[in-house]
Amino acid sequence: MNRAATLEWTQVDLARRSEVTAQRVTAILVALLGIGGFALTVRMIFDWWEVVLVLLGCLIIVALGVGLWLNADVNAVAAAKLKEGGTTVSLPVVAAHETTDESIRYQLQLRMPSEEFVTHACGHPACVAAARTAPDSAVPVLLNESTKTWGVIHGSPQL
Ligand SMILES: [Zn+2]
């Protein structure tokens, strides 16, 4: 087997149902903002090219909303599959470094049972704590060897 044929590990965001719902609500609000923005501004402009420009801008906003919704769906399906066939393991954090991104905070290098390494970028308090005490820390991970998917368990271990 050459290296190119080996399947790479795919990280799945094990978002809780409430987080998926929140993402969907955001998606709807963004799409409504695009539609509403067009409806409001189209009354104030008279040239056709202004209408086209505003329409294009609003369509992009609507597309962003649709993209958010689809992303929530794809992620929810992947998370459900992982929860079905995955096993909970504790992966050692071999290294961690702080990022300048407020929402990500840390990049954690985790060692898989197969001795491969994966990176988890996160700002969750549990992961930040694990990053600060690396390399003497570990994070709980749901792992599926056959589909090569994994996801860090944030918060309660009951999924
Ligand atoms: Zn995390």
CSV table of N, CA and C and ligand atoms in Angstrom, one decimal:
chain,number,residue,atom,x,y,z
A,1,MET,N,0.8,-1.2,0.0
A,1,MET,CA,0.0,0.0,0.0
A,1,MET,C,0.9,1.2,0.0
A,2,ASN,N,0.6,2.1,-0.9
A,2,ASN,CA,1.4,3.4,-0.8
A,2,ASN,C,0.6,4.4,0.1
A,3,ARG,N,1.3,5.4,0.5
A,3,ARG,CA,0.8,6.3,1.5
A,3,ARG,C,-0.4,7.1,0.9
A,4,ALA,N,-0.4,7.3,-0.4
A,4,ALA,CA,-1.5,8.1,-0.9
A,4,ALA,C,-2.9,7.4,-0.8
A,5,ALA,N,-2.8,6.1,-0.7
A,5,ALA,CA,-4.0,5.3,-0.7
A,5,ALA,C,-4.6,5.2,0.7
A,6,THR,N,-3.8,5.5,1.7
A,6,THR,CA,-4.3,5.5,3.1
A,6,THR,C,-5.3,6.6,3.3
A,7,LEU,N,-6.4,6.2,3.9
A,7,LEU,CA,-7.5,7.1,4.2
A,7,LEU,C,-7.0,8.1,5.4
A,8,GLU,N,-7.3,9.3,5.2
A,8,GLU,CA,-7.0,10.3,6.2
A,8,GLU,C,-8.1,10.3,7.3
A,9,TRP,N,-7.7,10.7,8.5
A,9,TRP,CA,-8.7,10.8,9.5
A,9,TRP,C,-9.6,12.1,9.3
A,10,THR,N,-10.9,11.9,9.5
A,10,THR,CA,-11.8,13.1,9.3
A,10,THR,C,-12.3,13.5,10.6
A,11,GLN,N,-12.2,14.7,11.0
A,11,GLN,CA,-12.7,15.2,12.3
A,11,GLN,C,-14.2,15.6,12.1
A,12,VAL,N,-15.0,15.1,13.0
A,12,VAL,CA,-16.4,15.4,13.0
A,12,VAL,C,-16.7,16.3,14.2
A,13,ASP,N,-17.5,17.4,14.0
A,13,ASP,CA,-17.9,18.2,15.1
A,13,ASP,C,-19.1,17.6,15.8
A,14,LEU,N,-18.8,17.1,17.1
A,14,LEU,CA,-19.9,16.5,17.8
A,14,LEU,C,-20.8,17.6,18.5
A,15,ALA,N,-21.4,18.4,17.7
A,15,ALA,CA,-22.2,19.5,18.2
A,15,ALA,C,-23.5,18.9,18.8
A,16,ARG,N,-23.9,19.4,19.9
A,16,ARG,CA,-25.1,18.9,20.5
A,16,ARG,C,-26.3,19.4,19.7
A,17,ARG,N,-27.5,18.8,19.9
A,17,ARG,CA,-28.7,19.1,19.2
A,17,ARG,C,-29.0,20.6,19.2
A,18,SER,N,-28.8,21.1,20.4
A,18,SER,CA,-29.2,22.6,20.6
A,18,SER,C,-28.3,23.4,19.8
A,19,GLU,N,-27.0,23.0,19.6
A,19,GLU,CA,-26.1,23.8,18.8
A,19,GLU,C,-26.4,23.7,17.3
A,20,VAL,N,-26.9,22.5,16.9
A,20,VAL,CA,-27.3,22.4,15.5
A,20,VAL,C,-28.5,23.2,15.2
A,21,THR,N,-29.5,23.2,16.2
A,21,THR,CA,-30.7,24.1,16.1
A,21,THR,C,-30.3,25.5,16.0
A,22,ALA,N,-29.3,25.9,16.8
A,22,ALA,CA,-28.9,27.3,16.8
A,22,ALA,C,-28.3,27.7,15.5
A,23,GLN,N,-27.6,26.8,14.9
A,23,GLN,CA,-27.0,27.0,13.6
A,23,GLN,C,-28.0,27.2,12.5
A,24,ARG,N,-29.1,26.3,12.6
A,24,ARG,CA,-30.2,26.4,11.7
A,24,ARG,C,-31.0,27.7,11.8
A,25,VAL,N,-31.2,28.2,13.1
A,25,VAL,CA,-31.9,29.4,13.3
A,25,VAL,C,-31.1,30.6,12.7
A,26,THR,N,-29.7,30.5,12.9
A,26,THR,CA,-28.9,31.5,12.3
A,26,THR,C,-29.0,31.5,10.8
A,27,ALA,N,-29.0,30.3,10.2
A,27,ALA,CA,-29.1,30.2,8.8
A,27,ALA,C,-30.4,30.8,8.2
A,28,ILE,N,-31.5,30.6,8.9
A,28,ILE,CA,-32.8,31.2,8.5
A,28,ILE,C,-32.7,32.7,8.7
A,29,LEU,N,-32.2,33.2,9.8
A,29,LEU,CA,-32.1,34.6,10.0
A,29,LEU,C,-31.2,35.3,8.9
A,30,VAL,N,-30.1,34.7,8.5
A,30,VAL,CA,-29.2,35.2,7.5
A,30,VAL,C,-30.0,35.3,6.2
A,31,ALA,N,-30.7,34.2,5.8
A,31,ALA,CA,-31.5,34.1,4.6
A,31,ALA,C,-32.6,35.2,4.6
A,32,LEU,N,-33.2,35.4,5.7
A,32,LEU,CA,-34.3,36.4,5.8
A,32,LEU,C,-33.7,37.8,5.7
A,33,LEU,N,-32.5,38.0,6.3
A,33,LEU,CA,-31.9,39.3,6.2
A,33,LEU,C,-31.6,39.6,4.7
A,34,GLY,N,-31.2,38.6,3.9
A,34,GLY,CA,-30.9,38.8,2.5
A,34,GLY,C,-32.2,39.2,1.8
A,35,ILE,N,-33.3,38.5,2.0
A,35,ILE,CA,-34.5,38.7,1.3
A,35,ILE,C,-35.1,40.1,1.8
A,36,GLY,N,-35.1,40.3,3.1
A,36,GLY,CA,-35.6,41.6,3.7
A,36,GLY,C,-34.8,42.8,3.2
A,37,GLY,N,-33.5,42.6,3.1
A,37,GLY,CA,-32.7,43.7,2.7
A,37,GLY,C,-33.0,44.1,1.3
A,38,PHE,N,-33.3,43.1,0.4
A,38,PHE,CA,-33.6,43.4,-0.9
A,38,PHE,C,-35.0,44.1,-1.0
A,39,ALA,N,-36.0,43.6,-0.3
A,39,ALA,CA,-37.3,44.1,-0.2
A,39,ALA,C,-37.3,45.6,0.2
A,40,LEU,N,-36.5,45.9,1.2
A,40,LEU,CA,-36.4,47.2,1.8
A,40,LEU,C,-35.7,48.2,0.8
A,41,THR,N,-34.6,47.8,0.3
A,41,THR,CA,-33.8,48.8,-0.5
A,41,THR,C,-34.4,48.9,-1.9
A,42,VAL,N,-35.1,48.0,-2.4
A,42,VAL,CA,-35.5,48.0,-3.8
A,42,VAL,C,-36.5,49.2,-4.0
A,43,ARG,N,-37.2,49.6,-2.9
A,43,ARG,CA,-38.2,50.7,-3.0
A,43,ARG,C,-37.5,52.1,-3.0
A,44,MET,N,-36.2,52.1,-2.6
A,44,MET,CA,-35.5,53.4,-2.5
A,44,MET,C,-34.7,53.7,-3.7
A,45,ILE,N,-34.6,52.7,-4.6
A,45,ILE,CA,-33.7,52.9,-5.8
A,45,ILE,C,-34.5,52.8,-7.1
A,46,PHE,N,-34.0,53.5,-8.1
A,46,PHE,CA,-34.8,53.6,-9.3
A,46,PHE,C,-34.1,53.1,-10.6
A,47,ASP,N,-32.8,53.1,-10.6
A,47,ASP,CA,-32.1,52.6,-11.7
A,47,ASP,C,-32.0,51.1,-11.7
A,48,TRP,N,-32.1,50.5,-12.9
A,48,TRP,CA,-32.2,49.0,-13.0
A,48,TRP,C,-30.9,48.4,-12.5
A,49,TRP,N,-29.7,49.1,-12.8
A,49,TRP,CA,-28.4,48.5,-12.4
A,49,TRP,C,-28.3,48.5,-10.9
A,50,GLU,N,-28.9,49.5,-10.2
A,50,GLU,CA,-28.8,49.5,-8.7
A,50,GLU,C,-29.6,48.3,-8.2
A,51,VAL,N,-30.7,48.0,-8.8
A,51,VAL,CA,-31.6,46.9,-8.4
A,51,VAL,C,-30.8,45.6,-8.6
A,52,VAL,N,-30.0,45.5,-9.7
A,52,VAL,CA,-29.2,44.3,-10.0
A,52,VAL,C,-28.2,44.2,-8.9
A,53,LEU,N,-27.5,45.3,-8.6
A,53,LEU,CA,-26.4,45.2,-7.6
A,53,LEU,C,-26.9,44.8,-6.3
A,54,VAL,N,-28.0,45.4,-5.8
A,54,VAL,CA,-28.6,45.1,-4.5
A,54,VAL,C,-29.1,43.6,-4.5
A,55,LEU,N,-29.7,43.2,-5.7
A,55,LEU,CA,-30.2,41.8,-5.8
A,55,LEU,C,-29.0,40.8,-5.7
A,56,LEU,N,-27.9,41.1,-6.3
A,56,LEU,CA,-26.7,40.3,-6.3
A,56,LEU,C,-26.2,40.2,-4.8
A,57,GLY,N,-26.1,41.3,-4.2
A,57,GLY,CA,-25.6,41.3,-2.8
A,57,GLY,C,-26.5,40.5,-1.9
A,58,CYS,N,-27.8,40.7,-2.1
A,58,CYS,CA,-28.8,40.0,-1.2
A,58,CYS,C,-28.8,38.5,-1.5
A,59,LEU,N,-28.6,38.1,-2.8
A,59,LEU,CA,-28.5,36.7,-3.2
A,59,LEU,C,-27.3,36.0,-2.5
A,60,ILE,N,-26.2,36.8,-2.4
A,60,ILE,CA,-25.0,36.2,-1.8
A,60,ILE,C,-25.4,35.9,-0.3
A,61,ILE,N,-26.1,36.9,0.3
A,61,ILE,CA,-26.4,36.7,1.8
A,61,ILE,C,-27.4,35.5,1.9
A,62,VAL,N,-28.3,35.4,1.0
A,62,VAL,CA,-29.3,34.2,1.1
A,62,VAL,C,-28.5,32.9,0.9
A,63,ALA,N,-27.5,32.9,-0.1
A,63,ALA,CA,-26.7,31.7,-0.4
A,63,ALA,C,-25.9,31.4,0.9
A,64,LEU,N,-25.4,32.4,1.6
A,64,LEU,CA,-24.7,32.1,2.9
A,64,LEU,C,-25.6,31.4,3.9
A,65,GLY,N,-26.8,31.9,3.9
A,65,GLY,CA,-27.8,31.2,4.9
A,65,GLY,C,-28.0,29.8,4.5
A,66,VAL,N,-28.2,29.5,3.2
A,66,VAL,CA,-28.5,28.2,2.7
A,66,VAL,C,-27.2,27.3,3.0
A,67,GLY,N,-26.1,27.9,2.8
A,67,GLY,CA,-24.8,27.1,3.0
A,67,GLY,C,-24.7,26.7,4.5
A,68,LEU,N,-25.0,27.7,5.4
A,68,LEU,CA,-25.0,27.4,6.8
A,68,LEU,C,-25.9,26.2,7.2
A,69,TRP,N,-27.1,26.3,6.6
A,69,TRP,CA,-28.1,25.2,6.8
A,69,TRP,C,-27.6,23.9,6.4
A,70,LEU,N,-27.1,23.8,5.1
A,70,LEU,CA,-26.6,22.6,4.6
A,70,LEU,C,-25.4,22.0,5.4
A,71,ASN,N,-24.6,22.9,5.8
A,71,ASN,CA,-23.4,22.5,6.6
A,71,ASN,C,-23.9,21.9,7.9
A,72,ALA,N,-24.9,22.5,8.5
A,72,ALA,CA,-25.5,21.9,9.8
A,72,ALA,C,-26.0,20.5,9.6
A,73,ASP,N,-26.6,20.3,8.4
A,73,ASP,CA,-27.2,19.0,8.0
A,73,ASP,C,-26.1,18.0,7.9
A,74,VAL,N,-25.1,18.3,7.0
A,74,VAL,CA,-24.0,17.4,6.7
A,74,VAL,C,-23.3,17.0,8.0
A,75,ASN,N,-23.1,18.0,8.9
A,75,ASN,CA,-22.4,17.7,10.2
A,75,ASN,C,-23.3,16.9,11.1
A,76,ALA,N,-24.6,17.1,11.1
A,76,ALA,CA,-25.5,16.4,12.0
A,76,ALA,C,-25.5,14.9,11.6
A,77,VAL,N,-25.5,14.6,10.3
A,77,VAL,CA,-25.5,13.3,9.7
A,77,VAL,C,-24.1,12.6,10.1
A,78,ALA,N,-23.0,13.3,9.9
A,78,ALA,CA,-21.7,12.7,10.3
A,78,ALA,C,-21.6,12.4,11.7
A,79,ALA,N,-22.1,13.3,12.6
A,79,ALA,CA,-22.1,13.2,14.0
A,79,ALA,C,-22.9,12.0,14.5
A,80,ALA,N,-24.1,11.9,13.9
A,80,ALA,CA,-25.0,10.8,14.2
A,80,ALA,C,-24.4,9.4,13.9
A,81,LYS,N,-23.7,9.3,12.7
A,81,LYS,CA,-23.0,8.1,12.3
A,81,LYS,C,-21.9,7.7,13.3
A,82,LEU,N,-21.1,8.8,13.7
A,82,LEU,CA,-20.0,8.5,14.6
A,82,LEU,C,-20.5,8.1,15.9
A,83,LYS,N,-21.6,8.7,16.4
A,83,LYS,CA,-22.2,8.3,17.7
A,83,LYS,C,-22.7,6.9,17.7
A,84,GLU,N,-23.1,6.4,16.5
A,84,GLU,CA,-23.6,5.0,16.4
A,84,GLU,C,-22.5,4.0,16.4
A,85,GLY,N,-21.4,4.3,15.6
A,85,GLY,CA,-20.4,3.3,15.5
A,85,GLY,C,-19.1,3.6,16.2
A,86,GLY,N,-19.0,4.6,16.9
A,86,GLY,CA,-17.8,5.1,17.5
A,86,GLY,C,-17.6,4.5,18.9
A,87,THR,N,-16.3,4.5,19.3
A,87,THR,CA,-16.0,4.1,20.7
A,87,THR,C,-15.3,5.3,21.4
A,88,THR,N,-15.6,5.4,22.7
A,88,THR,CA,-15.0,6.5,23.4
A,88,THR,C,-13.5,6.1,23.9
A,89,VAL,N,-12.6,7.0,23.5
A,89,VAL,CA,-11.2,6.7,23.9
A,89,VAL,C,-10.7,8.0,24.5
A,90,SER,N,-9.6,7.9,25.2
A,90,SER,CA,-8.9,9.1,25.7
A,90,SER,C,-7.6,9.3,24.9
A,91,LEU,N,-7.5,10.4,24.2
A,91,LEU,CA,-6.3,10.6,23.4
A,91,LEU,C,-5.4,11.6,24.1
A,92,PRO,N,-4.1,11.1,24.2
A,92,PRO,CA,-3.1,12.0,24.8
A,92,PRO,C,-2.8,13.3,24.0
A,93,VAL,N,-2.7,14.4,24.6
A,93,VAL,CA,-2.4,15.7,23.9
A,93,VAL,C,-0.8,15.7,23.9
A,94,VAL,N,-0.2,15.6,22.8
A,94,VAL,CA,1.2,15.5,22.7
A,94,VAL,C,1.8,16.9,22.6
A,95,ALA,N,1.1,17.9,22.1
A,95,ALA,CA,1.6,19.2,22.0
A,95,ALA,C,0.4,20.2,21.8
A,96,ALA,N,0.6,21.4,22.2
A,96,ALA,CA,-0.5,22.4,22.0
A,96,ALA,C,0.1,23.7,21.8
A,97,HIS,N,-0.4,24.5,20.9
A,97,HIS,CA,0.0,25.9,20.8
A,97,HIS,C,-1.1,26.9,20.7
A,98,GLU,N,-0.9,28.0,21.3
A,98,GLU,CA,-2.0,29.0,21.4
A,98,GLU,C,-2.1,29.7,20.0
A,99,THR,N,-3.3,30.0,19.5
A,99,THR,CA,-3.4,30.7,18.3
A,99,THR,C,-3.9,32.2,18.6
A,100,THR,N,-3.9,33.0,17.6
A,100,THR,CA,-4.3,34.4,17.8
A,100,THR,C,-5.8,34.5,17.6
A,101,ASP,N,-6.4,33.5,17.1
A,101,ASP,CA,-7.8,33.5,16.9
A,101,ASP,C,-8.6,33.3,18.2
A,102,GLU,N,-9.5,34.2,18.5
A,102,GLU,CA,-10.2,34.2,19.8
A,102,GLU,C,-11.2,33.0,19.9
A,103,SER,N,-11.7,32.6,18.7
A,103,SER,CA,-12.7,31.5,18.8
A,103,SER,C,-12.0,30.1,18.8
A,104,ILE,N,-10.8,30.0,18.4
A,104,ILE,CA,-10.1,28.8,18.3
A,104,ILE,C,-9.2,28.6,19.5
A,105,ARG,N,-8.5,29.6,19.9
A,105,ARG,CA,-7.6,29.6,21.1
A,105,ARG,C,-6.4,28.7,21.0
A,106,TYR,N,-6.6,27.4,20.8
A,106,TYR,CA,-5.5,26.4,20.9
A,106,TYR,C,-5.6,25.4,19.7
A,107,GLN,N,-4.4,25.0,19.3
A,107,GLN,CA,-4.3,23.8,18.4
A,107,GLN,C,-3.7,22.7,19.2
A,108,LEU,N,-4.4,21.6,19.3
A,108,LEU,CA,-4.0,20.5,20.1
A,108,LEU,C,-3.6,19.4,19.1
A,109,GLN,N,-2.4,18.8,19.3
A,109,GLN,CA,-1.9,17.7,18.6
A,109,GLN,C,-2.3,16.4,19.4
A,110,LEU,N,-3.1,15.6,18.9
A,110,LEU,CA,-3.5,14.4,19.6
A,110,LEU,C,-2.9,13.1,18.9
A,111,ARG,N,-2.6,12.1,19.8
A,111,ARG,CA,-2.0,10.9,19.3
A,111,ARG,C,-3.1,9.8,19.3
A,112,MET,N,-3.4,9.3,18.1
A,112,MET,CA,-4.4,8.3,17.9
A,112,MET,C,-3.8,7.0,18.4
A,113,PRO,N,-4.7,6.0,18.7
A,113,PRO,CA,-4.2,4.7,19.2
A,113,PRO,C,-3.3,4.0,18.1
A,114,SER,N,-3.5,4.4,16.8
A,114,SER,CA,-2.7,3.9,15.7
A,114,SER,C,-1.4,4.6,15.5
A,115,GLU,N,-1.1,5.5,16.5
A,115,GLU,CA,0.2,6.2,16.5
A,115,GLU,C,0.2,7.3,15.5
A,116,GLU,N,-1.0,7.6,14.8
A,116,GLU,CA,-1.0,8.7,13.9
A,116,GLU,C,-1.4,10.0,14.7
A,117,PHE,N,-1.1,11.1,14.1
A,117,PHE,CA,-1.4,12.4,14.8
A,117,PHE,C,-2.5,13.2,14.1
A,118,VAL,N,-3.3,13.8,14.9
A,118,VAL,CA,-4.4,14.6,14.3
A,118,VAL,C,-4.4,15.9,15.1
A,119,THR,N,-4.9,17.0,14.5
A,119,THR,CA,-5.0,18.3,15.1
A,119,THR,C,-6.4,18.7,15.4
A,120,HIS,N,-6.6,19.2,16.6
A,120,HIS,CA,-7.9,19.7,17.0
A,120,HIS,C,-7.8,21.1,17.4
A,121,ALA,N,-8.4,22.0,16.6
A,121,ALA,CA,-8.3,23.4,16.9
A,121,ALA,C,-9.6,23.8,17.6
A,122,CYS,N,-9.5,24.4,18.8
A,122,CYS,CA,-10.7,24.6,19.7
A,122,CYS,C,-10.5,25.7,20.7
A,123,GLY,N,-11.6,26.2,21.1
A,123,GLY,CA,-11.7,27.2,22.2
A,123,GLY,C,-12.5,26.8,23.3
A,124,HIS,N,-12.9,25.5,23.3
A,124,HIS,CA,-13.8,25.0,24.4
A,124,HIS,C,-12.9,25.0,25.7
A,125,PRO,N,-13.5,25.4,26.8
A,125,PRO,CA,-12.8,25.5,28.1
A,125,PRO,C,-12.1,24.2,28.5
A,126,ALA,N,-12.7,23.0,28.2
A,126,ALA,CA,-12.1,21.7,28.5
A,126,ALA,C,-10.8,21.5,27.7
A,127,CYS,N,-10.9,21.9,26.4
A,127,CYS,CA,-9.8,21.7,25.5
A,127,CYS,C,-8.6,22.8,25.8
A,128,VAL,N,-9.1,24.0,26.2
A,128,VAL,CA,-8.1,25.0,26.6
A,128,VAL,C,-7.3,24.5,27.8
A,129,ALA,N,-8.0,23.9,28.8
A,129,ALA,CA,-7.4,23.4,30.0
A,129,ALA,C,-6.4,22.2,29.7
A,130,ALA,N,-6.9,21.4,28.7
A,130,ALA,CA,-6.0,20.2,28.3
A,130,ALA,C,-4.8,20.8,27.6
A,131,ALA,N,-5.0,21.8,26.8
A,131,ALA,CA,-3.8,22.4,26.1
A,131,ALA,C,-2.8,23.0,27.0
A,132,ARG,N,-3.3,23.6,28.1
A,132,ARG,CA,-2.4,24.3,29.0
A,132,ARG,C,-1.6,23.3,29.8
A,133,THR,N,-2.1,22.1,30.0
A,133,THR,CA,-1.4,21.1,30.8
A,133,THR,C,-0.7,20.1,29.9
A,134,ALA,N,-0.7,20.2,28.6
A,134,ALA,CA,0.0,19.3,27.7
A,134,ALA,C,1.5,19.4,28.0
A,135,PRO,N,2.2,18.3,27.8
A,135,PRO,CA,1.8,17.0,27.3
A,135,PRO,C,1.3,16.0,28.4
A,136,ASP,N,0.8,16.5,29.5
A,136,ASP,CA,0.4,15.6,30.6
A,136,ASP,C,-1.1,15.5,30.6
A,137,SER,N,-1.8,15.7,29.5
A,137,SER,CA,-3.2,15.7,29.5
A,137,SER,C,-3.8,14.9,28.3
A,138,ALA,N,-5.1,14.7,28.4
A,138,ALA,CA,-5.7,13.9,27.4
A,138,ALA,C,-7.1,14.4,27.2
A,139,VAL,N,-7.7,14.2,26.0
A,139,VAL,CA,-9.1,14.6,25.8
A,139,VAL,C,-9.9,13.4,25.4
A,140,PRO,N,-11.2,13.4,25.8
A,140,PRO,CA,-12.1,12.3,25.4
A,140,PRO,C,-12.5,12.4,24.0
A,141,VAL,N,-12.4,11.4,23.3
A,141,VAL,CA,-12.7,11.4,21.8
A,141,VAL,C,-13.6,10.2,21.5
A,142,LEU,N,-14.5,10.4,20.6
A,142,LEU,CA,-15.3,9.4,20.0
A,142,LEU,C,-14.6,9.0,18.7
A,143,LEU,N,-14.3,7.7,18.5
A,143,LEU,CA,-13.5,7.3,17.4
A,143,LEU,C,-14.1,6.1,16.7
A,144,ASN,N,-14.0,6.2,15.4
A,144,ASN,CA,-14.5,5.0,14.5
A,144,ASN,C,-13.4,4.7,13.6
A,145,GLU,N,-12.7,3.5,13.9
A,145,GLU,CA,-11.6,3.1,13.1
A,145,GLU,C,-11.9,2.8,11.7
A,146,SER,N,-13.1,2.2,11.5
A,146,SER,CA,-13.5,1.7,10.1
A,146,SER,C,-13.8,2.9,9.2
A,147,THR,N,-14.4,3.9,9.7
A,147,THR,CA,-14.7,5.0,8.8
A,147,THR,C,-13.7,6.1,8.9
A,148,LYS,N,-12.7,5.9,9.8
A,148,LYS,CA,-11.7,6.9,10.1
A,148,LYS,C,-12.2,8.3,10.4
A,149,THR,N,-13.2,8.3,11.3
A,149,THR,CA,-13.8,9.5,11.7
A,149,THR,C,-13.6,9.6,13.3
A,150,TRP,N,-13.5,10.9,13.7
A,150,TRP,CA,-13.3,11.1,15.2
A,150,TRP,C,-13.8,12.5,15.5
A,151,GLY,N,-14.2,12.6,16.8
A,151,GLY,CA,-14.7,13.9,17.2
A,151,GLY,C,-14.4,14.1,18.7
A,152,VAL,N,-13.9,15.2,19.1
A,152,VAL,CA,-13.7,15.4,20.5
A,152,VAL,C,-15.0,15.6,21.2
A,153,ILE,N,-15.2,15.0,22.4
A,153,ILE,CA,-16.4,15.1,23.2
A,153,ILE,C,-16.2,16.3,24.1
A,154,HIS,N,-17.1,17.3,23.8
A,154,HIS,CA,-17.1,18.5,24.7
A,154,HIS,C,-18.2,18.4,25.7
A,155,GLY,N,-18.0,18.7,26.9
A,155,GLY,CA,-19.0,18.7,27.9
A,155,GLY,C,-19.4,17.3,28.4
A,156,SER,N,-20.6,17.0,28.5
A,156,SER,CA,-21.1,15.8,29.2
A,156,SER,C,-20.7,14.6,28.3
A,157,PRO,N,-20.3,13.5,28.9
A,157,PRO,CA,-19.9,12.3,28.1
A,157,PRO,C,-21.2,11.6,27.5
A,158,GLN,N,-22.4,11.8,28.0
A,158,GLN,CA,-23.6,11.2,27.4
A,158,GLN,C,-23.9,12.0,26.1
A,159,LEU,N,-24.0,11.3,25.0
A,159,LEU,CA,-24.2,12.0,23.8
A,159,LEU,C,-25.6,12.0,23.3
B,1,ZN,ZN,-12.3,21.0,21.6
